[in-house]
Coordinates of C-alpha atoms and ligand atoms in Angstrom, one line a residue:
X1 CA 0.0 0.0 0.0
X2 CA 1.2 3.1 -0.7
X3 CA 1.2 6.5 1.2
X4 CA 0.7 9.6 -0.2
X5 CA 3.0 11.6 0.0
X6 CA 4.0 13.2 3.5
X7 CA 3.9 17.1 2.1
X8 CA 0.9 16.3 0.0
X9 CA -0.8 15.1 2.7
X10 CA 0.4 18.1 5.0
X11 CA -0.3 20.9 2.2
X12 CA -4.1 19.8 1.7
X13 CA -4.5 19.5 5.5
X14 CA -3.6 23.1 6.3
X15 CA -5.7 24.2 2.9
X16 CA -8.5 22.5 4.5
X17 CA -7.8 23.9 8.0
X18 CA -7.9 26.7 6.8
X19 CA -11.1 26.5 5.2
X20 CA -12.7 24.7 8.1
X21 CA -14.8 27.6 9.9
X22 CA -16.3 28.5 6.3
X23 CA -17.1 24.7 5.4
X24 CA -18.8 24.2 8.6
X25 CA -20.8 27.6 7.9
X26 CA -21.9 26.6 4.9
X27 CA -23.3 23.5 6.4
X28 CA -25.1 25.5 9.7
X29 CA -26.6 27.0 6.7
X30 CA -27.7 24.1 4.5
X31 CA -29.2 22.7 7.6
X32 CA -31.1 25.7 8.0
X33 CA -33.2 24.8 5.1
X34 CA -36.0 22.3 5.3
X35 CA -35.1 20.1 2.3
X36 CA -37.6 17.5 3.4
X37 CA -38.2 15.1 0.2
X38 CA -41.0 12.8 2.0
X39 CA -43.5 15.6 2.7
X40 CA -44.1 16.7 -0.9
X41 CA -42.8 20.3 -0.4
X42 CA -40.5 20.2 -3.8
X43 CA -39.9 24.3 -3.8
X44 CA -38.2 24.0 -0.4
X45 CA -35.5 21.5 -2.0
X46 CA -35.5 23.3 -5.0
X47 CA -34.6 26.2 -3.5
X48 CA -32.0 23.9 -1.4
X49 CA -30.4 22.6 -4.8
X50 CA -30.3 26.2 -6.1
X51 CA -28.5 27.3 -2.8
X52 CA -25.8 24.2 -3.4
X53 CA -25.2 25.4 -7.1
X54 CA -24.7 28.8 -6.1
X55 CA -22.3 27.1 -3.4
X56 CA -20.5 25.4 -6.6
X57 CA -20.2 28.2 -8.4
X58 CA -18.1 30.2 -5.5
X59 CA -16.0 26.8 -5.7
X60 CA -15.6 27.4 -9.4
X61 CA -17.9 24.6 -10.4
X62 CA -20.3 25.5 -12.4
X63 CA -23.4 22.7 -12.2
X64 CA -26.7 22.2 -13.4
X65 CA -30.4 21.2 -12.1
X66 CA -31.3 18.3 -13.6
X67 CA -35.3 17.5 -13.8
X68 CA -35.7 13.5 -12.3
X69 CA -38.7 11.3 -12.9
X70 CA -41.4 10.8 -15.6
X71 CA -44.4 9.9 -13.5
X72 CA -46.7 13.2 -13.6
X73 CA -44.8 13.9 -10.0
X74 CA -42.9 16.9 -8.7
X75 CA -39.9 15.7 -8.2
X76 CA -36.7 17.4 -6.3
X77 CA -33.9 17.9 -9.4
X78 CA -30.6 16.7 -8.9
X79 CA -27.7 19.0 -8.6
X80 CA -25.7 17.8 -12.0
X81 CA -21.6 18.9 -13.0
X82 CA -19.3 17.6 -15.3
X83 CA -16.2 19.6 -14.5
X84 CA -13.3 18.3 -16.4
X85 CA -9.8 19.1 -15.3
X86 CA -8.2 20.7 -17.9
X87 CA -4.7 20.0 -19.7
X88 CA -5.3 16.7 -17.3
X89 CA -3.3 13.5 -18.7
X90 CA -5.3 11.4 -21.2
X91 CA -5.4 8.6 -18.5
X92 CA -7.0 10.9 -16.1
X93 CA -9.6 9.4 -14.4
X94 CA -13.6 10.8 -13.6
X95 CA -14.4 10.6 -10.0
X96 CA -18.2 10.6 -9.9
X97 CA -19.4 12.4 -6.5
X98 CA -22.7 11.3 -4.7
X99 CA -24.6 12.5 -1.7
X100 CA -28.4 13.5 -1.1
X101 CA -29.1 16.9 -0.1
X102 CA -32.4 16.1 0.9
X103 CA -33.3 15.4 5.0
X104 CA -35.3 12.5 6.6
X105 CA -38.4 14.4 8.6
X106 CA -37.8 16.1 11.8
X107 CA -41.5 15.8 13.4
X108 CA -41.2 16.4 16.8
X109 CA -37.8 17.7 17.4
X110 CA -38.1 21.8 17.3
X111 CA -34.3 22.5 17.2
X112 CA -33.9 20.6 14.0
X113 CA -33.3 23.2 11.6
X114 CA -31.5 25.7 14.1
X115 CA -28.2 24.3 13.8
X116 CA -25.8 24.8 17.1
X117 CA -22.7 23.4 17.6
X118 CA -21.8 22.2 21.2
X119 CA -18.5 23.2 21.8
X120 CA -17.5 20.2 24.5
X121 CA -18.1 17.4 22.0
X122 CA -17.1 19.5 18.8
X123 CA -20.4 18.3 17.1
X124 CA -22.7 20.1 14.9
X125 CA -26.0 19.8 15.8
X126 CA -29.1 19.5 13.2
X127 CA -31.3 17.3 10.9
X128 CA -29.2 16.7 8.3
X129 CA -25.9 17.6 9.5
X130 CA -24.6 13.8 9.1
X131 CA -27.0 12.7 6.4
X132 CA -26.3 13.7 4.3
X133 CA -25.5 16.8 4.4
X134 CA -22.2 16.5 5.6
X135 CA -21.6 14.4 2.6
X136 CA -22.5 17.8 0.1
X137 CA -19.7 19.8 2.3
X138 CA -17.2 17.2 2.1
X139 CA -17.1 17.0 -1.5
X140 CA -17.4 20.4 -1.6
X141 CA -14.5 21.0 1.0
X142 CA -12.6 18.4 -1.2
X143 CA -12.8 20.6 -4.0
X144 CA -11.8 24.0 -2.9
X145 CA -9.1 22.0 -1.5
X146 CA -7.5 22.2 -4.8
X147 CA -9.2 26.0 -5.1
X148 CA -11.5 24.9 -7.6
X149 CA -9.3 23.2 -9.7
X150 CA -9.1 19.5 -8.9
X151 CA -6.6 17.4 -10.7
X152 CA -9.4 14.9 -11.4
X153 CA -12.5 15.0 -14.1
X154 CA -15.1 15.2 -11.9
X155 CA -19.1 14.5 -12.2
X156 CA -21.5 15.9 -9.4
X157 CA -24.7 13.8 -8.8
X158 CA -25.7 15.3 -5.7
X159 CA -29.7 14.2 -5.1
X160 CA -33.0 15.5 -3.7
X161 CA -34.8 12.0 -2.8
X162 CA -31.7 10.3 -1.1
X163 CA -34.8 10.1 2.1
X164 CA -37.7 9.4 -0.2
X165 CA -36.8 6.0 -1.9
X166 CA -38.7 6.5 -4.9
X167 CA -35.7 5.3 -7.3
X168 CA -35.7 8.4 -9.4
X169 CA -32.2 9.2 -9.7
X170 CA -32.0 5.2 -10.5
X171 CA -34.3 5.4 -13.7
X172 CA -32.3 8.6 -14.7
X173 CA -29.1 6.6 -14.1
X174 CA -30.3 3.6 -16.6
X175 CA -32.1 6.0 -19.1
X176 CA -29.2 8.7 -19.2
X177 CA -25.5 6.4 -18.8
X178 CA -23.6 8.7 -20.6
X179 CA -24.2 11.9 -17.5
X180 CA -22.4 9.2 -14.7
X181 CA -19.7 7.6 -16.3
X182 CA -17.0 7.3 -14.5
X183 CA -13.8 5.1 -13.4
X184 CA -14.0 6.1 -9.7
X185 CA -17.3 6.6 -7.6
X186 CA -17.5 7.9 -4.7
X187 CA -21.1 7.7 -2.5
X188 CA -20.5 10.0 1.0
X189 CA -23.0 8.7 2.6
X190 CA -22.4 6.3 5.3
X191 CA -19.4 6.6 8.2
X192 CA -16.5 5.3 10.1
X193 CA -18.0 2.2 12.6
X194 CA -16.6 4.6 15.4
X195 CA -15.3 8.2 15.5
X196 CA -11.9 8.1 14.6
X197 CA -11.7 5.0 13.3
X198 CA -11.4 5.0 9.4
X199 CA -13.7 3.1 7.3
X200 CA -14.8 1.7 4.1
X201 CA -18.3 0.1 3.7
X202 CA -17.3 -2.5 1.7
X203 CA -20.9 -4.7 1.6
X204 CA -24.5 -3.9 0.8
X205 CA -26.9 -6.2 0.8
X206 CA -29.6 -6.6 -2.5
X207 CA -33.4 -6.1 -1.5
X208 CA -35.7 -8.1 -3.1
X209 CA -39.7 -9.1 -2.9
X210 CA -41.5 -12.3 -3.5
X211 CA -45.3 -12.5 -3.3
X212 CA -46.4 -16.5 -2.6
X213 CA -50.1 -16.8 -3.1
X214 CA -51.5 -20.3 -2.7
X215 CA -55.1 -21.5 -4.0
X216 CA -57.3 -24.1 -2.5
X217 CA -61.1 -23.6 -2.8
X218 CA -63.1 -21.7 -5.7
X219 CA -64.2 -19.4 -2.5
X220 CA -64.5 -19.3 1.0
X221 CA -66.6 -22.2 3.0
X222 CA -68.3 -22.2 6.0
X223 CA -65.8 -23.6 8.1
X224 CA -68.6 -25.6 10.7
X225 CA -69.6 -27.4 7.0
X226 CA -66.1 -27.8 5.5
X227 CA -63.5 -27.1 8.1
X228 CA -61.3 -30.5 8.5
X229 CA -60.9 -32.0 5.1
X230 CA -61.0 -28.5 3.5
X231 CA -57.5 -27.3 2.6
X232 CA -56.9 -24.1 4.4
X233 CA -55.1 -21.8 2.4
X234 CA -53.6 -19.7 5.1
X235 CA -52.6 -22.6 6.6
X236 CA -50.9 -24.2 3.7
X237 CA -49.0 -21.1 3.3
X238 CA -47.5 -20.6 6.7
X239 CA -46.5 -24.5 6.6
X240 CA -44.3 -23.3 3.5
X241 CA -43.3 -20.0 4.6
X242 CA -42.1 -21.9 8.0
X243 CA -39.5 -24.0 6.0
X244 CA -38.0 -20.8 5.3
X245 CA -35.9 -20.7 8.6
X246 CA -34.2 -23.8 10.1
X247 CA -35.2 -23.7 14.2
X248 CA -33.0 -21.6 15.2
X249 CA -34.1 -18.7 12.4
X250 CA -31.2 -19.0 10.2
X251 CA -32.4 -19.5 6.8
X252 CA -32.7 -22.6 5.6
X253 CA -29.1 -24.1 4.9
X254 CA -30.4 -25.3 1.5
X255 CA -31.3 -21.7 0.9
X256 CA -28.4 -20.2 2.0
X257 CA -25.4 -19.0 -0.5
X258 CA -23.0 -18.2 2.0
X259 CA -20.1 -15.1 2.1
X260 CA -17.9 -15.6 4.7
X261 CA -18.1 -11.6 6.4
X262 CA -14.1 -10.5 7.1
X263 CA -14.9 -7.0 8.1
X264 CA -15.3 -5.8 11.7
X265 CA -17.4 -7.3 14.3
X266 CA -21.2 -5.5 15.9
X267 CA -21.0 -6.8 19.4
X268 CA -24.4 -8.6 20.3
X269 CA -24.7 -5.5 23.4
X270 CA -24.6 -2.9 20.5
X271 CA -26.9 -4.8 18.1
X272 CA -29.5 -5.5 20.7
X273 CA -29.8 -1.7 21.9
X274 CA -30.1 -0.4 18.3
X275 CA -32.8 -3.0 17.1
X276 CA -34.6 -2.3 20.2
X277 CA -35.1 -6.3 20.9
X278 CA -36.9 -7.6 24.6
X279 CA -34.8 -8.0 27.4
X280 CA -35.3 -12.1 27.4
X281 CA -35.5 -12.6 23.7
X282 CA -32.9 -14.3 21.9
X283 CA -31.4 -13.4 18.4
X284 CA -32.0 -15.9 15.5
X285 CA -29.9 -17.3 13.0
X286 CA -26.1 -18.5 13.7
X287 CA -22.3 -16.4 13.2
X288 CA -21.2 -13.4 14.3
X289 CA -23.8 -10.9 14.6
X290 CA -22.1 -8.8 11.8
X291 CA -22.2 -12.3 9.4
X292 CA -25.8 -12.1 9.7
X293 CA -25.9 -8.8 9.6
X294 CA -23.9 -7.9 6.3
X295 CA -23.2 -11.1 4.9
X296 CA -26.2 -13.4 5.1
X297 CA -29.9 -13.0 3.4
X298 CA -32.1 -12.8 5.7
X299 CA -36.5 -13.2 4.7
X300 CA -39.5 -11.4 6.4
X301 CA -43.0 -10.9 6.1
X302 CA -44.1 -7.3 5.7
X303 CA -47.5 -7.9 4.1
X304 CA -50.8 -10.2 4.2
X305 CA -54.0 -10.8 2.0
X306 CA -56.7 -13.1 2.4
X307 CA -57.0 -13.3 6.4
X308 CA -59.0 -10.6 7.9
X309 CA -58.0 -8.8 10.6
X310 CA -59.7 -9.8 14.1
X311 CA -62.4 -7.7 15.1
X312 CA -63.5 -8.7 11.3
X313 CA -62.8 -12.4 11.6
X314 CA -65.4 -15.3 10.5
X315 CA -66.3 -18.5 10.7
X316 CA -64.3 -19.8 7.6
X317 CA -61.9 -22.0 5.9
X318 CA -59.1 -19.1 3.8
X319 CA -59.8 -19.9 0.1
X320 CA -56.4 -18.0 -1.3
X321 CA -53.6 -16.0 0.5
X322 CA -50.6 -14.1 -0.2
X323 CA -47.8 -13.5 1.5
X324 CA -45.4 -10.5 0.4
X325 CA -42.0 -11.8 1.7
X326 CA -38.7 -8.9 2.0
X327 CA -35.3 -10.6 0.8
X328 CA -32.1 -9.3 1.9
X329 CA -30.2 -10.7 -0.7
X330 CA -26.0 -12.3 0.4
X331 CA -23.6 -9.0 -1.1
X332 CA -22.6 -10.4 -4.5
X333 CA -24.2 -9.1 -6.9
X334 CA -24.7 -12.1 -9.4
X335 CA -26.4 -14.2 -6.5
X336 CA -29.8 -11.9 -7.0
X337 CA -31.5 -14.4 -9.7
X338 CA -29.9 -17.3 -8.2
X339 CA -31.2 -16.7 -4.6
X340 CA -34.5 -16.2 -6.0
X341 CA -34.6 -19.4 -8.4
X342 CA -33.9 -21.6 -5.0
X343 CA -36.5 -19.7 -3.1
X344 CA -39.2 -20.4 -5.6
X345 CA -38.5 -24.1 -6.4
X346 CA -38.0 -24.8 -2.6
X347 CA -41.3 -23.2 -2.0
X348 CA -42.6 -25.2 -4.9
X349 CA -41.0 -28.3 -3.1
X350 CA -43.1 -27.9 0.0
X351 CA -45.9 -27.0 -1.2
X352 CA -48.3 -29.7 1.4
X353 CA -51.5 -30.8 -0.5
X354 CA -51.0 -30.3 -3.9
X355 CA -52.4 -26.7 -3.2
X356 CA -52.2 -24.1 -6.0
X357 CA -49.2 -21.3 -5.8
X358 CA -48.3 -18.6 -8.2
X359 CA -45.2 -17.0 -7.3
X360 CA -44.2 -13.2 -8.5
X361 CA -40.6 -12.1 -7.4
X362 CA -38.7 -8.8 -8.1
X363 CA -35.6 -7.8 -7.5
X364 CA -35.3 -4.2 -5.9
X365 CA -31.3 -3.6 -5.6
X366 CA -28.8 -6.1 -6.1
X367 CA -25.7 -6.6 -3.3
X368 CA -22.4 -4.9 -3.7
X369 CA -19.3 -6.3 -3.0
X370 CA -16.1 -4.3 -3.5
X371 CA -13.1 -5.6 -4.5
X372 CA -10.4 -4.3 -2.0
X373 CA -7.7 -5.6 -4.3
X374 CA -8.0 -2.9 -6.2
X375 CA -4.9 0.0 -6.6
X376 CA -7.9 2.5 -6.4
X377 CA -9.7 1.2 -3.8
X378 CA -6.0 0.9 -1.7
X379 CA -5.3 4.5 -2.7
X380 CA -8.4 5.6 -1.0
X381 CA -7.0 3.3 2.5
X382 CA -3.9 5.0 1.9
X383 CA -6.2 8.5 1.6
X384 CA -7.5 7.7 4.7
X385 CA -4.5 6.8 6.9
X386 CA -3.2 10.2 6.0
X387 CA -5.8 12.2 7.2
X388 CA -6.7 9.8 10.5
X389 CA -3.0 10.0 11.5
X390 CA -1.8 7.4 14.2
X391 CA -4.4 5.3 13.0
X392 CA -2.3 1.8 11.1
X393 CA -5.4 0.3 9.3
X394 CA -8.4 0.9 7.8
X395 CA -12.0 -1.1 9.1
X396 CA -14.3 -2.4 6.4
X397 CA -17.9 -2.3 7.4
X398 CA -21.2 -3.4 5.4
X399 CA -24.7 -2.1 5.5
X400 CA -27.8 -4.3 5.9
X401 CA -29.7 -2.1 4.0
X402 CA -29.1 -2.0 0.2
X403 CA -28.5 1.5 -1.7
X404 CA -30.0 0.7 -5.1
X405 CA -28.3 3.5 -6.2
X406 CA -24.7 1.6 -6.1
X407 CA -26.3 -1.4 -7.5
X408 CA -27.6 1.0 -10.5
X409 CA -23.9 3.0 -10.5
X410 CA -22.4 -0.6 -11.1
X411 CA -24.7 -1.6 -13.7
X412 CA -24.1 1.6 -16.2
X413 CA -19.9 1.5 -14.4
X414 CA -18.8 -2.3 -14.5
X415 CA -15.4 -1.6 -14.2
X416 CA -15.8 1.1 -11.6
X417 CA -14.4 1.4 -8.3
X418 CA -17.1 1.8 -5.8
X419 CA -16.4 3.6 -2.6
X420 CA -18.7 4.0 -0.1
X421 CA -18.0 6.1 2.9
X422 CA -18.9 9.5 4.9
X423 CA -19.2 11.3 8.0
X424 CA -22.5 9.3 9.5
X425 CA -20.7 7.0 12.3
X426 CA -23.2 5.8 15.0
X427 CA -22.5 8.9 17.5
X428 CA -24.3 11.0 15.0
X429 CA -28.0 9.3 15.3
X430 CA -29.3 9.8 11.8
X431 CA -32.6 9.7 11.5
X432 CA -33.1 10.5 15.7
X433 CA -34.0 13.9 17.1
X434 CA -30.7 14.9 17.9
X435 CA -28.9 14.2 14.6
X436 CA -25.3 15.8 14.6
X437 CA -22.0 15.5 13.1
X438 CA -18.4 15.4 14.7
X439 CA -16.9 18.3 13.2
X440 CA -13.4 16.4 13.2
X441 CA -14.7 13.3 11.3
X442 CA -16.1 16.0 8.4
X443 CA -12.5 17.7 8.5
X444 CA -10.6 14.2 8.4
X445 CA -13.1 12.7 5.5
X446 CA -12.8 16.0 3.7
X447 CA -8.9 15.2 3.6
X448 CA -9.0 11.8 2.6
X449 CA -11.2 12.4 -0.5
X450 CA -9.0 15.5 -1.3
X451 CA -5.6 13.3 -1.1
X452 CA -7.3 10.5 -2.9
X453 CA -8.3 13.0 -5.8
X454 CA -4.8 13.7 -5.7
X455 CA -3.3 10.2 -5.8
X456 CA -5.7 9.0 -8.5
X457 CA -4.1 12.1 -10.7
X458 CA -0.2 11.2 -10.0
X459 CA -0.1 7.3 -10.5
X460 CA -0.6 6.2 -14.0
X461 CA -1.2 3.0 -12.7
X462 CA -4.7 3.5 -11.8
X463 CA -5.6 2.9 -15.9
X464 CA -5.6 -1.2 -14.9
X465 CA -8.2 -1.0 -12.9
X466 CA -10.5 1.1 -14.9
X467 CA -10.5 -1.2 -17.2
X468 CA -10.6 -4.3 -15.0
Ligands
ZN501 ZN1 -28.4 9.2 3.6

């Protein structure tokens, strides 16, 4: 692995320094704004995304808004640049820059939008000040690093419905290719497992749905007259649905394509706080909490048809249900189709009765896996160790969660390096009512993504990899 070099390092560190007080003013005042995608309100992020160009355009970027989605919707635009480096080598690689300027909603928690930072901890306080917000800033920082003038080709795809999940930057990225190719890309929006601790997320889970619906009668029967030797849908489908998991809630072993996790460990304390479990309850499945976490599918229900709820229930035997089942899919992203095949023909296998199914699957996001082999992706540890000095390695973390916006970034970028990290480590509660960010973790990532801009422009090398 190789360092950058010390006085690299040292000159983009005092640039930044420098430029520290203005970065994190320019972030107490993007926080200031409500740019709340979920609630509809698409003028308030407009008027976000016009406040980030302007903030380009003092950088000496100068970007566009871009108009997302083709469904009769209002839709926040995405904050578009293509800034190419110029008399840059012909090897020079795009970095293609990604965070969501958009905010989850703050219902309930009155200081949200008056940012204050609390001098003891060094943290900025305010929705959006880790997600992603921070993430804008750091780019942003990144670039007047080099005052404007980055010795990369660089494309801006900052978004307005990171929070909203409605896929809208996805369809632009599959209808529109050519506006986000790049060799290098670089999402800022996830974080270091602790403060101080450098990190790549190296592992995203794929989402994907299934709908089982099984068929027994041509309609509901009394179930005094029938019940007994009348097959039951509801019935038949929980008996299949229940050899999903083996006893002790792992998935099924025959169901299970299996990626050993290498990254670092959630203790059982940590996991059991954050996904608010009962004191006396145990945790299913088998491995390290992180394994099943980052590494391993795991299936749930999340929706039911044909069963009414209680205080409508009556006195008969379920002629059809359907169960809508969630699939987090193993990392790699060519297990998608696989995972699903297996799921359907072992549900097909179990079917008891000869009942009826139909089965209807989708897949949301694939998995990501990055290849840490990569010169690109060890320039960007090496990045890292410079600005986290006295820190010797770098921790690779996963997300349980997919972000079908890598998955869609890999699609149009095979070759691409994808690198996935930020300022959100767990101190900064996104999401909760006191969201904040740790104004050295948004210095320190704002270094490492300047000294990695500058490594991919002075080693040749990196060309391999592109192209890989
Ligand atoms: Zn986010």
């Amino acid at each position: 692995m190789n360092s950058p070099s010390t006085r690299t390092v040292t000159d983009l560190a005092s640039k930044i320094d420098t430029g520290m007080d203005a970065l994190v003013q320019q972030l107490t005042e993007l926080i200031r704004h409500r740019s709340i995608s979920a609630d509809g309100n698409v003028s308030k992020v407009r008027e976000t995304a016009q406040h980030i160009t302007a903030l380009l355009a003092d950088a000496g970027v100068e970007a566009e808004l871009i108009d997302v989605g083709d469904d009769g919707r209002q839709h926040a635009p995405l904050v578009y640049a293509d800034h190419r480096c110029a008399d840059a080598a012909p090897d020079t690689p795009t970095v293609l820059l990604y965070a969501h300027y958009d905010v989850h909603p703050a219902d309930g928690w009155e200081e949200a939008f008056t940012p204050v930072v609390d001098t003891s901890s060094n943290r900025l306080y305010g929705r959006g000040a880790a997600d992603d917000k921070a993430g804008i800033v750091m780019h942003l920082g990144a670039i007047r690093a080099f005052d404007g003038t980055p010795p990369v080709h660089l494309k801006l795809a900052w978004e307005g419905e990171g929070e909203a999940g409605r896929g809208s930057l996805e369809e632009l990225v599959r209808e529109r290719p050519d506006l986000f190719q790049a060799d290098v890309v670089i999402v800022a929006d996830s974080g270091n497992v602790r403060p101080g601790v450098p990190t790549l997320t190296t592992s995203l889970r794929g989402l994907a749905t299934m709908d089982v619906t099984v068929r027994t009668l041509q309609r509901p029967v009394h179930s005094g007259t029938c019940g007994g030797p009348a097959p039951d849908a509801f019935t038949a489908l929980v008996r299949m649905l229940a050899t999903l998991h083996a006893p002790d809630g792992s998935i099924a072993p025959e169901l299970l394509s299996r990626h050993e996790w290498q990254g670092a460990e959630v203790s059982e304390e940590q996991f059991r706080d954050d996904a608010h479990i009962l004191p006396d309850v145990q945790l299913t499945g088998a491995g390290s909490v992180a394994q099943r976490l980052y590494a391993d599918p795991a299936i749930n229900v999340i929706g039911l048809d044909g069963i009414p709820p209680v205080d409508r229930a009556r006195h008969s035997v379920c002629d059809r249900a359907t169960a809508r089942l969630s699939i987090r899919l193993s990392p790699e992203m060519s297990s998608a189709s696989e995972t699903l095949g297996k799921l359907r023909q072992h549900l097909e296998s179990v079917r008891p009765w000869n009942v009826e199914t139909t089965i209807q699957d989708r897949v949301v996001s694939a998995g990501y896996q990055a290849d840490v082999d990569k010169k690109t992706f060890q320039d960007a540890e090496s990045a890292l160790l410079g600005a986290y000095s006295g820190m010797s390695e770098v921790a690779y973390t996963g997300r349980g969660g997919s972000l079908p916006l890598v998955a869609a970034l890999q699609e149009v970028n095979p070759g691409a390096v994808m690198l996935v990290w930020g300022c959100e480590e767990p101190l900064t509660d996104i999401h909760g009512d006191g969201e904040n960010v740790a104004l050295p973790e948004l210095r320190n990532m704002t270094l490492a993504e300047a000294t990695l801009f500058d490594s991919l422009r002075s080693e040749p090398g990196t060309g391999a990899d592109r192209v890989a």
